[in-house]
Short mmCIF file of C-alpha atoms (C1' of nucleotides) in Angstrom, two decimals:
data_model
loop_
_atom_site.label_atom_id
_atom_site.label_comp_id
_atom_site.label_asym_id
_atom_site.label_seq_id
_atom_site.Cartn_x
_atom_site.Cartn_y
_atom_site.Cartn_z
CA MET A 512 -0.04 0.14 0.03
CA SER A 513 1.29 3.45 -0.83
CA ASN A 514 0.60 6.51 1.19
CA SER A 515 -2.77 7.40 -0.06
CA GLY A 516 -4.13 9.73 2.34
CA ALA A 517 -2.76 13.13 3.75
CA MET A 518 -1.85 11.20 7.16
CA PRO A 519 2.28 10.83 7.73
CA LEU A 520 3.11 7.25 6.89
CA ASN A 521 4.23 6.36 10.53
CA GLN A 522 0.75 7.19 11.71
CA ARG A 523 -0.89 5.13 9.09
CA ILE A 524 1.26 2.08 10.20
CA ARG A 525 0.64 2.91 13.64
CA GLY A 526 -3.02 3.34 13.22
CA ASP A 527 -3.25 -0.18 11.51
CA ILE A 528 -1.37 -2.06 14.06
CA GLU A 529 -3.13 -0.48 17.03
CA GLY A 530 -6.52 -1.10 15.21
CA ASN A 531 -5.60 -4.87 14.90
CA ILE A 532 -4.87 -5.14 18.61
CA ARG A 533 -7.57 -2.93 19.86
CA SER A 534 -10.13 -4.96 17.72
CA GLY A 535 -8.84 -8.29 18.74
CA ALA A 536 -8.03 -9.20 15.39
CA TRP A 537 -4.36 -9.80 16.64
CA PRO A 538 -5.08 -11.13 20.41
CA PRO A 539 -2.45 -11.10 23.03
CA GLY A 540 0.54 -13.06 22.08
CA HIS A 541 -0.09 -12.65 18.33
CA ARG A 542 3.18 -12.02 16.29
CA ILE A 543 3.52 -9.04 14.54
CA PRO A 544 5.08 -9.01 11.08
CA SER A 545 8.94 -8.01 11.52
CA GLU A 546 10.47 -4.58 10.71
CA HIS A 547 11.78 -5.74 7.36
CA ALA A 548 8.23 -7.25 6.55
CA LEU A 549 6.38 -4.00 7.40
CA MET A 550 9.09 -2.04 5.46
CA VAL A 551 8.36 -4.03 2.33
CA GLU A 552 4.63 -4.00 3.03
CA TYR A 553 4.59 -0.05 3.30
CA GLY A 554 7.20 0.54 0.72
CA CYS A 555 9.42 2.76 3.36
CA SER A 556 12.70 2.68 5.10
CA ARG A 557 13.21 0.51 8.21
CA MET A 558 13.62 3.53 10.52
CA THR A 559 10.12 4.67 9.89
CA VAL A 560 8.59 1.23 11.07
CA ASN A 561 11.28 0.93 13.65
CA LYS A 562 10.05 4.07 15.22
CA VAL A 563 6.35 3.08 15.05
CA LEU A 564 7.24 -0.42 16.94
CA ALA A 565 9.38 1.12 19.48
CA MET A 566 6.75 3.50 20.50
CA LEU A 567 4.22 0.70 20.85
CA ALA A 568 6.61 -1.12 22.85
CA ASP A 569 7.08 1.70 25.03
CA ALA A 570 3.51 2.28 25.51
CA GLY A 571 3.34 -1.41 26.70
CA MET A 572 1.14 -2.44 23.68
CA ILE A 573 3.70 -5.01 22.33
CA GLU A 574 6.80 -6.69 23.53
CA ARG A 575 9.96 -7.14 21.26
CA ARG A 576 12.59 -9.90 21.79
CA ARG A 577 15.49 -10.26 19.52
CA ARG A 578 15.47 -12.82 16.95
CA ALA A 579 12.18 -13.86 18.05
CA GLY A 580 9.95 -10.97 16.93
CA SER A 581 7.41 -8.60 18.08
CA PHE A 582 4.26 -9.76 20.07
CA VAL A 583 1.00 -8.21 21.30
CA SER A 584 1.51 -7.72 24.93
CA ARG A 585 -0.69 -9.97 27.64
CA PRO A 586 -2.20 -7.50 30.27
CA HIS A 587 -0.34 -8.45 33.18
CA PRO A 588 -2.75 -10.09 35.53
CA HIS A 589 -1.02 -9.57 38.84
CA ILE A 590 0.04 -6.18 38.89
CA GLU A 591 -2.59 -4.40 36.64
CA GLN A 592 -3.04 -0.95 36.07
CA VAL A 593 -6.18 0.50 34.85
CA ALA A 594 -6.73 4.50 34.22
CA LEU A 595 -8.69 5.82 36.79
CA GLU A 596 -10.32 9.36 35.97
CA ILE A 597 -10.57 11.58 38.92
CA PRO A 598 -11.87 14.92 37.77
CA ASP A 599 -12.11 18.06 39.63
CA ILE A 600 -15.54 17.78 41.66
CA PRO A 601 -17.20 21.04 40.13
CA ILE A 602 -16.20 19.68 36.82
CA VAL A 603 -17.89 16.31 37.14
CA VAL A 604 -21.04 17.79 38.97
CA ALA A 605 -21.49 20.05 35.70
CA ALA A 606 -20.72 17.15 33.46
CA ARG A 607 -23.62 15.14 35.06
CA GLY A 608 -26.02 17.85 34.51
CA HIS A 609 -26.65 19.06 37.93
CA VAL A 610 -25.74 22.61 39.47
CA TYR A 611 -22.43 22.71 41.46
CA GLY A 612 -22.71 24.40 44.78
CA TYR A 613 -19.84 25.00 47.41
CA ARG A 614 -19.76 26.10 50.98
CA LEU A 615 -16.74 26.83 53.27
CA LEU A 616 -17.17 25.24 56.60
CA GLN A 617 -14.01 25.98 58.21
CA ARG A 618 -10.52 27.90 57.52
CA GLN A 619 -7.85 27.73 60.08
CA LEU A 620 -4.19 28.33 59.97
CA ARG A 621 -2.32 25.93 62.45
CA LYS A 622 0.68 23.78 62.97
CA SER A 623 0.31 19.90 62.22
CA ARG A 624 -1.35 17.59 64.67
CA ALA A 625 0.04 14.88 66.20
CA GLY A 626 -1.01 11.49 65.54
CA HIS A 627 -1.87 12.67 61.98
CA PRO A 628 0.44 10.99 59.89
CA GLN A 629 -0.89 12.66 56.56
CA GLU A 630 -0.25 15.95 57.98
CA HIS A 631 3.02 15.13 59.35
CA GLU A 632 4.37 14.23 55.75
CA LEU A 633 3.67 17.82 55.01
CA GLY A 634 6.13 20.44 56.21
CA SER A 635 6.44 19.02 59.81
CA GLN A 636 6.97 22.32 61.70
CA ASP A 637 5.52 24.76 59.14
CA ARG A 638 2.26 25.95 59.16
CA LEU A 639 -0.44 24.28 57.53
CA LEU A 640 -3.84 25.80 56.12
CA ALA A 641 -6.51 23.44 57.08
CA LEU A 642 -9.90 24.08 55.30
CA GLN A 643 -13.08 21.91 55.62
CA CYS A 644 -15.86 22.55 52.85
CA LEU A 645 -18.65 21.00 51.10
CA HIS A 646 -19.62 20.48 47.63
CA LEU A 647 -22.99 20.34 46.68
CA ALA A 648 -25.11 19.07 43.62
CA ASP A 649 -28.52 20.66 42.78
CA GLY A 650 -28.22 21.89 46.35
CA ARG A 651 -27.89 18.90 48.18
CA PRO A 652 -24.63 17.65 49.89
CA LEU A 653 -22.44 15.49 47.72
CA ALA A 654 -18.95 15.53 49.32
CA LEU A 655 -17.34 16.54 52.45
CA GLU A 656 -13.59 17.73 51.87
CA GLN A 657 -11.14 18.06 54.57
CA ARG A 658 -7.94 19.56 53.31
CA VAL A 659 -4.46 21.02 54.43
CA ILE A 660 -2.12 22.95 52.35
CA ASP A 661 1.40 23.25 53.13
CA VAL A 662 2.15 26.99 53.52
CA ALA A 663 5.79 26.41 52.82
CA THR A 664 5.36 25.08 49.29
CA VAL A 665 2.24 27.40 48.34
CA PRO A 666 2.49 30.60 50.48
CA GLU A 667 0.08 32.21 47.88
CA ALA A 668 -2.84 30.29 49.56
CA LEU A 669 -2.54 32.54 52.37
CA GLN A 670 -4.02 35.39 50.03
CA GLN A 671 -6.97 33.24 49.13
CA ASP A 672 -10.10 32.96 51.49
CA PHE A 673 -11.38 30.32 49.47
CA GLY A 674 -15.08 31.56 50.41
CA VAL A 675 -16.28 31.10 46.70
CA LEU A 676 -13.65 29.07 44.83
CA ALA A 677 -13.16 25.55 45.96
CA PRO A 678 -9.60 24.92 47.10
CA GLY A 679 -9.01 22.08 45.02
CA SER A 680 -9.97 24.07 41.78
CA TRP A 681 -7.55 26.67 42.76
CA LEU A 682 -4.70 24.58 43.56
CA LEU A 683 -4.98 22.80 40.36
CA ARG A 684 -5.06 25.82 38.28
CA THR A 685 -2.42 27.55 40.41
CA VAL A 686 0.37 25.01 41.76
CA PRO A 687 1.82 22.96 39.10
CA TRP A 688 2.36 19.39 40.81
CA THR A 689 4.04 16.60 39.71
CA ARG A 690 3.06 13.59 41.59
CA ALA A 691 -0.16 12.31 43.29
CA GLN A 692 -1.42 9.26 45.29
CA HIS A 693 -4.69 8.24 46.02
CA ARG A 694 -6.15 5.72 48.34
CA ILE A 695 -9.74 4.52 47.79
CA SER A 696 -11.84 3.12 50.69
CA ALA A 697 -15.17 2.83 51.91
CA VAL A 698 -16.49 4.01 55.46
CA ASN A 699 -19.84 4.35 57.31
CA ALA A 700 -20.37 8.09 57.89
CA ASP A 701 -19.64 9.01 61.37
CA ALA A 702 -21.33 11.94 63.23
CA THR A 703 -19.56 14.66 61.63
CA GLN A 704 -19.67 13.39 58.29
CA SER A 705 -23.26 12.46 58.40
CA ALA A 706 -24.20 15.90 59.91
CA ALA A 707 -22.33 17.63 56.78
CA LEU A 708 -23.65 15.41 54.38
CA ALA A 709 -27.28 15.28 55.75
CA VAL A 710 -27.65 11.79 55.82
CA ALA A 711 -28.18 9.02 58.61
CA VAL A 712 -25.12 8.06 60.46
CA GLY A 713 -23.66 4.98 59.30
CA THR A 714 -24.63 5.77 55.27
CA ALA A 715 -21.85 4.21 53.22
CA CYS A 716 -19.48 6.72 51.86
CA LEU A 717 -16.59 6.48 49.28
CA VAL A 718 -13.62 8.11 50.68
CA ILE A 719 -10.41 9.42 48.43
CA ASP A 720 -7.51 10.38 50.07
CA ARG A 721 -4.88 12.21 47.95
CA HIS A 722 -1.70 13.51 48.27
CA THR A 723 -0.05 15.84 46.04
CA TRP A 724 3.60 16.80 45.57
CA ARG A 725 5.63 19.02 43.75
CA GLY A 726 9.07 17.25 42.96
CA GLU A 727 9.77 16.53 46.68
CA GLN A 728 7.87 19.18 48.28
CA PRO A 729 4.44 18.29 49.72
CA VAL A 730 1.64 20.68 48.31
CA THR A 731 -1.81 19.53 49.74
CA TYR A 732 -3.26 16.60 51.56
CA VAL A 733 -7.02 16.03 51.18
CA ARG A 734 -9.92 13.67 52.14
CA GLN A 735 -13.02 13.53 50.27
CA VAL A 736 -16.06 11.89 51.57
CA PHE A 737 -18.73 11.27 48.86
CA LEU A 738 -22.25 10.04 49.41
CA GLY A 739 -21.44 6.24 47.92
CA GLU A 740 -24.98 6.23 46.34
CA ALA A 741 -24.41 9.54 44.57
CA TYR A 742 -21.03 9.29 43.34
CA ASP A 743 -18.67 6.62 41.72
CA LEU A 744 -15.32 6.32 40.11
CA VAL A 745 -15.17 4.69 36.80
CA ALA A 746 -11.65 3.17 35.22
CA ARG A 747 -11.03 1.44 32.15
CA PHE A 748 -8.35 -0.32 30.66
CA ALA A 749 -7.26 -0.78 27.13
CA PRO A 750 -3.85 -1.81 25.78
CA GLY A 751 -1.42 1.01 26.33
CA LEU A 752 -3.90 2.95 28.61
CA ARG A 753 -4.15 6.47 27.61
CA MET B 1193 29.02 15.17 27.46
CA SER B 1194 30.29 12.08 25.65
CA ASN B 1195 28.49 8.45 26.14
CA SER B 1196 30.81 7.23 29.22
CA GLY B 1197 28.78 4.28 30.25
CA ALA B 1198 27.43 1.25 28.69
CA MET B 1199 23.98 2.54 28.33
CA PRO B 1200 22.77 3.47 24.76
CA LEU B 1201 22.99 7.18 24.05
CA ASN B 1202 19.06 7.50 23.84
CA GLN B 1203 18.44 5.83 27.31
CA ARG B 1204 20.76 8.14 28.82
CA ILE B 1205 19.31 11.27 27.12
CA ARG B 1206 15.69 10.17 28.06
CA GLY B 1207 16.91 9.30 31.72
CA ASP B 1208 18.33 12.85 31.97
CA ILE B 1209 15.18 14.53 30.78
CA GLU B 1210 12.97 12.25 32.72
CA GLY B 1211 14.78 12.75 35.98
CA ASN B 1212 14.82 16.62 35.43
CA ILE B 1213 11.06 16.42 35.14
CA ARG B 1214 10.24 13.87 38.00
CA SER B 1215 12.52 15.55 40.28
CA GLY B 1216 10.68 18.73 39.78
CA ALA B 1217 13.86 20.37 38.60
CA TRP B 1218 12.17 21.36 35.29
CA PRO B 1219 8.46 22.01 36.43
CA PRO B 1220 5.32 21.81 34.59
CA GLY B 1221 5.65 24.28 31.92
CA HIS B 1222 9.57 24.47 31.54
CA ARG B 1223 11.03 24.96 28.18
CA ILE B 1224 13.09 21.68 27.10
CA PRO B 1225 16.04 22.33 24.91
CA SER B 1226 15.55 22.35 21.39
CA GLU B 1227 16.52 19.12 19.45
CA HIS B 1228 19.37 21.09 17.88
CA ALA B 1229 20.68 22.03 21.16
CA LEU B 1230 20.49 18.63 22.68
CA MET B 1231 22.20 17.25 19.61
CA VAL B 1232 25.00 19.25 20.06
CA GLU B 1233 25.22 18.79 23.94
CA TYR B 1234 25.24 15.04 23.30
CA GLY B 1235 27.19 14.96 20.15
CA CYS B 1236 24.78 12.90 18.43
CA SER B 1237 22.40 13.02 15.34
CA ARG B 1238 19.09 14.87 15.23
CA MET B 1239 17.19 11.62 14.81
CA THR B 1240 18.68 10.29 18.07
CA VAL B 1241 17.27 13.12 20.36
CA ASN B 1242 14.05 13.39 18.10
CA LYS B 1243 13.26 9.85 19.05
CA VAL B 1244 13.66 10.42 22.68
CA LEU B 1245 11.62 13.66 22.69
CA ALA B 1246 8.96 12.07 20.47
CA MET B 1247 8.48 9.29 22.84
CA LEU B 1248 8.30 11.43 25.83
CA ALA B 1249 5.69 13.24 24.20
CA ASP B 1250 3.83 10.02 23.18
CA ALA B 1251 4.03 9.02 26.74
CA GLY B 1252 2.44 12.54 27.79
CA MET B 1253 5.44 13.82 29.61
CA ILE B 1254 6.27 16.65 27.30
CA GLU B 1255 4.52 18.68 24.78
CA ARG B 1256 5.70 19.94 21.57
CA ARG B 1257 4.77 22.83 19.43
CA ARG B 1258 6.66 23.66 16.15
CA ARG B 1259 8.73 26.97 16.25
CA ALA B 1260 7.79 27.17 19.92
CA GLY B 1261 9.68 24.37 21.31
CA SER B 1262 9.17 21.28 23.70
CA PHE B 1263 7.47 21.92 27.28
CA VAL B 1264 7.09 19.82 30.14
CA SER B 1265 3.28 18.82 30.44
CA ARG B 1266 0.63 20.27 33.07
CA PRO B 1267 -1.26 17.50 34.60
CA HIS B 1268 -4.65 17.98 33.16
CA PRO B 1269 -6.77 19.21 35.99
CA HIS B 1270 -10.16 18.41 34.37
CA ILE B 1271 -9.82 14.84 33.04
CA GLU B 1272 -6.84 13.44 34.89
CA GLN B 1273 -5.83 9.95 35.02
CA VAL B 1274 -4.16 7.79 37.41
CA ALA B 1275 -2.93 4.59 37.41
CA LEU B 1276 -4.98 2.20 39.51
CA GLU B 1277 -3.79 -0.88 40.76
CA ILE B 1278 -6.39 -3.64 40.75
CA PRO B 1279 -4.67 -6.99 41.32
CA ASP B 1280 -6.09 -10.22 41.53
CA ILE B 1281 -7.48 -11.12 45.04
CA PRO B 1282 -5.33 -14.01 46.01
CA ILE B 1283 -2.15 -12.08 45.00
CA VAL B 1284 -2.89 -8.97 47.02
CA VAL B 1285 -3.90 -11.12 50.03
CA ALA B 1286 -0.59 -12.83 50.03
CA ALA B 1287 1.31 -9.75 49.25
CA ARG B 1288 -0.40 -8.16 52.50
CA GLY B 1289 0.95 -11.33 54.44
CA HIS B 1290 -2.19 -12.95 55.03
CA VAL B 1291 -3.31 -16.64 54.11
CA TYR B 1292 -5.67 -16.66 51.36
CA GLY B 1293 -8.91 -18.84 51.40
CA TYR B 1294 -11.27 -19.43 48.94
CA ARG B 1295 -14.88 -20.68 49.04
CA LEU B 1296 -17.26 -21.48 46.01
CA LEU B 1297 -20.93 -20.62 47.15
CA GLN B 1298 -22.71 -21.12 43.84
CA ARG B 1299 -22.33 -22.43 40.41
CA GLN B 1300 -25.08 -22.28 38.05
CA LEU B 1301 -25.49 -22.38 34.32
CA ARG B 1302 -28.59 -20.03 33.02
CA LYS B 1303 -29.55 -17.64 30.76
CA SER B 1304 -29.28 -13.81 31.31
CA ARG B 1305 -31.68 -12.49 33.74
CA ALA B 1306 -34.02 -9.77 32.71
CA GLY B 1307 -33.26 -6.44 34.40
CA HIS B 1308 -29.76 -7.05 34.52
CA PRO B 1309 -28.36 -4.71 32.22
CA GLN B 1310 -24.80 -5.93 32.92
CA GLU B 1311 -25.66 -9.45 32.39
CA HIS B 1312 -27.25 -8.42 28.88
CA GLU B 1313 -24.21 -6.81 27.61
CA LEU B 1314 -22.81 -10.38 27.77
CA GLY B 1315 -24.17 -12.77 25.11
CA SER B 1316 -27.90 -12.08 25.39
CA GLN B 1317 -29.72 -15.37 24.63
CA ASP B 1318 -26.42 -17.45 25.24
CA ARG B 1319 -25.87 -19.23 28.53
CA LEU B 1320 -24.10 -17.81 31.35
CA LEU B 1321 -22.08 -19.48 33.67
CA ALA B 1322 -23.08 -17.64 37.02
CA LEU B 1323 -20.68 -18.05 40.19
CA GLN B 1324 -20.76 -16.97 43.81
CA CYS B 1325 -17.87 -17.23 45.64
CA LEU B 1326 -15.98 -15.83 48.77
CA HIS B 1327 -12.39 -14.78 49.20
CA LEU B 1328 -11.15 -14.92 52.80
CA ALA B 1329 -7.71 -13.60 54.50
CA ASP B 1330 -6.79 -15.44 57.27
CA GLY B 1331 -9.86 -17.34 57.37
CA ARG B 1332 -12.09 -14.33 57.63
CA PRO B 1333 -14.11 -13.20 54.81
CA LEU B 1334 -12.87 -10.34 52.91
CA ALA B 1335 -14.84 -10.07 49.68
CA LEU B 1336 -18.11 -11.72 48.08
CA GLU B 1337 -17.73 -11.99 44.49
CA GLN B 1338 -20.64 -12.55 41.78
CA ARG B 1339 -19.60 -13.39 38.46
CA VAL B 1340 -21.13 -14.27 35.20
CA ILE B 1341 -18.99 -15.71 32.36
CA ASP B 1342 -20.27 -15.67 28.92
CA VAL B 1343 -19.90 -19.24 27.77
CA ALA B 1344 -19.87 -18.40 24.02
CA THR B 1345 -16.98 -16.63 24.51
CA VAL B 1346 -15.08 -18.81 27.02
CA PRO B 1347 -16.55 -22.44 26.59
CA GLU B 1348 -13.64 -24.03 28.33
CA ALA B 1349 -14.94 -22.51 31.52
CA LEU B 1350 -17.76 -25.39 31.48
CA GLN B 1351 -15.02 -27.92 32.20
CA GLN B 1352 -14.14 -26.02 35.31
CA ASP B 1353 -15.85 -26.44 38.55
CA PHE B 1354 -14.04 -23.69 40.26
CA GLY B 1355 -14.28 -25.60 43.64
CA VAL B 1356 -10.78 -24.81 44.41
CA LEU B 1357 -9.30 -21.99 42.08
CA ALA B 1358 -11.06 -18.59 41.81
CA PRO B 1359 -12.70 -17.94 38.54
CA GLY B 1360 -10.80 -14.73 38.26
CA SER B 1361 -7.50 -16.26 38.70
CA TRP B 1362 -8.28 -18.94 36.28
CA LEU B 1363 -9.83 -16.46 33.87
CA LEU B 1364 -6.86 -14.17 33.89
CA ARG B 1365 -4.48 -17.10 33.27
CA THR B 1366 -6.53 -18.72 30.52
CA VAL B 1367 -8.47 -15.94 28.76
CA PRO B 1368 -6.59 -13.45 26.79
CA TRP B 1369 -8.66 -10.19 27.16
CA THR B 1370 -8.23 -6.93 25.52
CA ARG B 1371 -10.27 -4.31 27.20
CA ALA B 1372 -11.72 -4.02 30.71
CA GLN B 1373 -14.05 -1.27 32.44
CA HIS B 1374 -14.11 -0.71 36.27
CA ARG B 1375 -16.73 1.06 38.45
CA ILE B 1376 -15.99 1.83 42.03
CA SER B 1377 -18.70 2.54 44.65
CA ALA B 1378 -19.57 2.35 48.19
CA VAL B 1379 -22.70 0.55 49.56
CA ASN B 1380 -24.07 -0.46 52.94
CA ALA B 1381 -23.88 -4.22 52.94
CA ASP B 1382 -27.34 -5.79 52.38
CA ALA B 1383 -28.53 -8.98 54.24
CA THR B 1384 -26.96 -11.27 51.67
CA GLN B 1385 -23.83 -9.56 51.63
CA SER B 1386 -23.72 -8.95 55.28
CA ALA B 1387 -24.25 -12.86 55.88
CA ALA B 1388 -21.71 -13.94 53.62
CA LEU B 1389 -18.97 -11.39 54.97
CA ALA B 1390 -20.22 -12.30 58.45
CA VAL B 1391 -20.69 -8.31 59.25
CA ALA B 1392 -23.57 -6.53 60.61
CA VAL B 1393 -26.23 -5.17 57.92
CA GLY B 1394 -25.24 -1.90 56.81
CA THR B 1395 -21.38 -2.16 57.17
CA ALA B 1396 -20.00 0.03 54.56
CA CYS B 1397 -18.48 -1.93 51.63
CA LEU B 1398 -16.22 -1.06 48.65
CA VAL B 1399 -17.52 -2.39 45.42
CA ILE B 1400 -15.87 -2.95 42.20
CA ASP B 1401 -17.83 -3.67 39.01
CA ARG B 1402 -15.82 -5.17 36.25
CA HIS B 1403 -16.36 -5.86 32.81
CA THR B 1404 -13.91 -7.56 30.51
CA TRP B 1405 -14.00 -7.87 26.63
CA ARG B 1406 -11.84 -9.87 24.14
CA GLY B 1407 -12.19 -7.57 21.28
CA GLU B 1408 -15.71 -6.91 20.96
CA GLN B 1409 -16.84 -9.94 22.63
CA PRO B 1410 -17.83 -9.95 26.28
CA VAL B 1411 -15.92 -12.31 28.39
CA THR B 1412 -17.06 -11.76 32.03
CA TYR B 1413 -18.86 -9.34 34.24
CA VAL B 1414 -18.05 -9.62 38.16
CA ARG B 1415 -18.90 -7.61 41.26
CA GLN B 1416 -16.72 -7.83 44.05
CA VAL B 1417 -17.88 -6.56 47.54
CA PHE B 1418 -15.01 -5.95 49.77
CA LEU B 1419 -15.08 -5.03 53.61
CA GLY B 1420 -14.56 -1.26 53.51
CA GLU B 1421 -12.19 -1.36 56.51
CA ALA B 1422 -10.18 -4.48 55.45
CA TYR B 1423 -9.45 -3.44 51.69
CA ASP B 1424 -8.49 -0.25 49.60
CA LEU B 1425 -7.17 0.71 46.40
CA VAL B 1426 -4.21 2.48 45.75
CA ALA B 1427 -3.49 4.84 42.80
CA ARG B 1428 -0.65 6.87 41.87
CA PHE B 1429 0.08 9.85 39.57
CA ALA B 1430 3.51 10.55 37.86
CA PRO B 1431 4.11 12.35 34.49
CA GLY B 1432 3.52 9.63 31.80
CA LEU B 1433 1.92 7.28 34.13
CA ARG B 1434 3.42 3.74 33.92
"C1'" DC C 597 11.51 34.94 7.94
"C1'" DA C 598 14.09 32.15 10.74
"C1'" DG C 599 13.83 28.49 14.14
"C1'" DT C 600 11.47 24.56 15.50
"C1'" DG C 601 9.27 20.13 15.03
"C1'" DG C 602 7.45 16.33 11.62
"C1'" DT C 603 8.89 13.14 8.86
"C1'" DC C 604 11.75 10.39 6.09
"C1'" DT C 605 15.93 8.16 3.65
"C1'" DA C 606 19.49 4.46 2.65
"C1'" DG C 607 22.20 2.93 4.65
"C1'" DA C 608 25.63 0.85 8.98
"C1'" DC C 609 27.53 -2.04 12.77
"C1'" DC C 610 26.14 -4.41 16.59
"C1'" DA C 611 23.87 -7.72 20.21
"C1'" DC C 612 21.19 -11.31 20.79
"C1'" DT C 613 18.81 -15.72 20.37
"C1'" DA C 614 15.98 -19.19 18.46
"C1'" DT C 615 16.62 -22.88 15.23
"C1'" DT D 1411 24.42 -19.30 11.58
"C1'" DA D 1412 20.58 -16.47 10.19
"C1'" DG D 1413 17.06 -13.51 11.38
"C1'" DT D 1414 15.54 -9.94 14.52
"C1'" DG D 1415 15.60 -6.07 16.97
"C1'" DG D 1416 18.57 -1.95 19.11
"C1'" DT D 1417 21.01 1.90 18.00
"C1'" DC D 1418 22.90 5.32 15.32
"C1'" DT D 1419 24.30 8.63 11.17
"C1'" DA D 1420 24.25 12.73 8.11
"C1'" DG D 1421 21.72 13.96 5.57
"C1'" DA D 1422 17.08 15.87 3.46
"C1'" DC D 1423 12.48 18.31 2.64
"C1'" DC D 1424 8.43 20.34 4.45
"C1'" DA D 1425 4.81 22.43 7.70
"C1'" DC D 1426 3.97 25.31 11.13
"C1'" DT D 1427 4.11 29.64 13.65
"C1'" DG D 1428 6.00 32.96 16.95
"C1'" DC D 1429 9.12 36.64 16.57
#
DNA sequence: CAGTGGTCTAGACCACTAT
DNA sequence: TAGTGGTCTAGACCACTGC
């Protein structure tokens, strides 16, 4: 096949191969034509197909072994990864067709508390900006957010009163972060949480704990407690993620 | 710098750049040296640095614009993705130092039930293998699993009685799948779940719903109900995932 | 318009390994 | 040992776009 469309050749090759993999036509373990075969098939130089295959290997879609050839990857069953989407709450509320609401419950400048390892990971003797706020959808409570911001890393946060704009939204726009970690669990709402969320004590809630760093500097730690029935997370997996 | 080590030049270049990004030395938005500059710095041809930068761009770590240059990516705040690890339950139990246990509660060959959209997505008039089983850690219930397997896609499943080996483990080893989707939520345990898990009715549980396909063919649908206190999911984010 | 990336060539030598 | 990938070269032309 010659390059009939306006698309660059390498993109066409990549598209063809990815299509065969994603459609299942080439199942995991299937052997992909060699660089030489593809070079002949597409009438191009070896570097062109090599770059395509190297990228697919880099993305984890294929595995390459000298002398043996290139093969469609098997999803690794033991330490599997899926792409989990954790959007900013106002965005996701709007995306689901609800009216977003926000209420600041507490704003406090203090030192890190003893017995709170999450806070201790932030600047230990530095000051922390502690916030408690509520996210609402169509006027009804959706999530309770408890957040601490490391003032040493984000001094600009002191200028913000967070009365109108949720701290998460502000941080995401303002502070470039490089690393984050999440922990997802389920809890029965305690007295404080049930009061804030206006549900019965013991209601199942989905909890997201999130740490964010910029390089080695901690930026923020947040715990978001969602009504389990009203919120969920969706993750997908396809070869190569993304 | 000349190539002092045994490492291929492109890997060294990539390592240098990735190091600068992951360490935060080059924060999001930072401009990366041009291909020409890197070519001079490393004393190599342009193709070598181009391949490195193209791969980093493909991995989402950098963004490239003609005439403007290459820049460290900003994590996208709105539709952000994190890598969520969802290992096979026996593996994760063992990894946490517990003794894994398994009990098959039910095994049934039947048609898909009306009013169950998850089952209807599987082969509609085909037969389904419906399983209910329990995962235990140190002899105590950890998760209740309700699974249906599409017999049309996985006929070998009929030969398995799943009395000893968990169906998830067997499937992951046996059936090559190409796509999966997960939904994570929190529920209060109902009568069935609380009985199986030996906890009080209403206990908060973490629920993972998972669909798996091979190409366009559905393979299996499973709902795993975990004790919220005993299990959690961890996700991380770093530039370029992986 | 000049600098940047995007693509591509037609070779080369080497490393590894399945047969 | 022959086939495969891994790496690299020294150019080339083009497309775009910010200065």
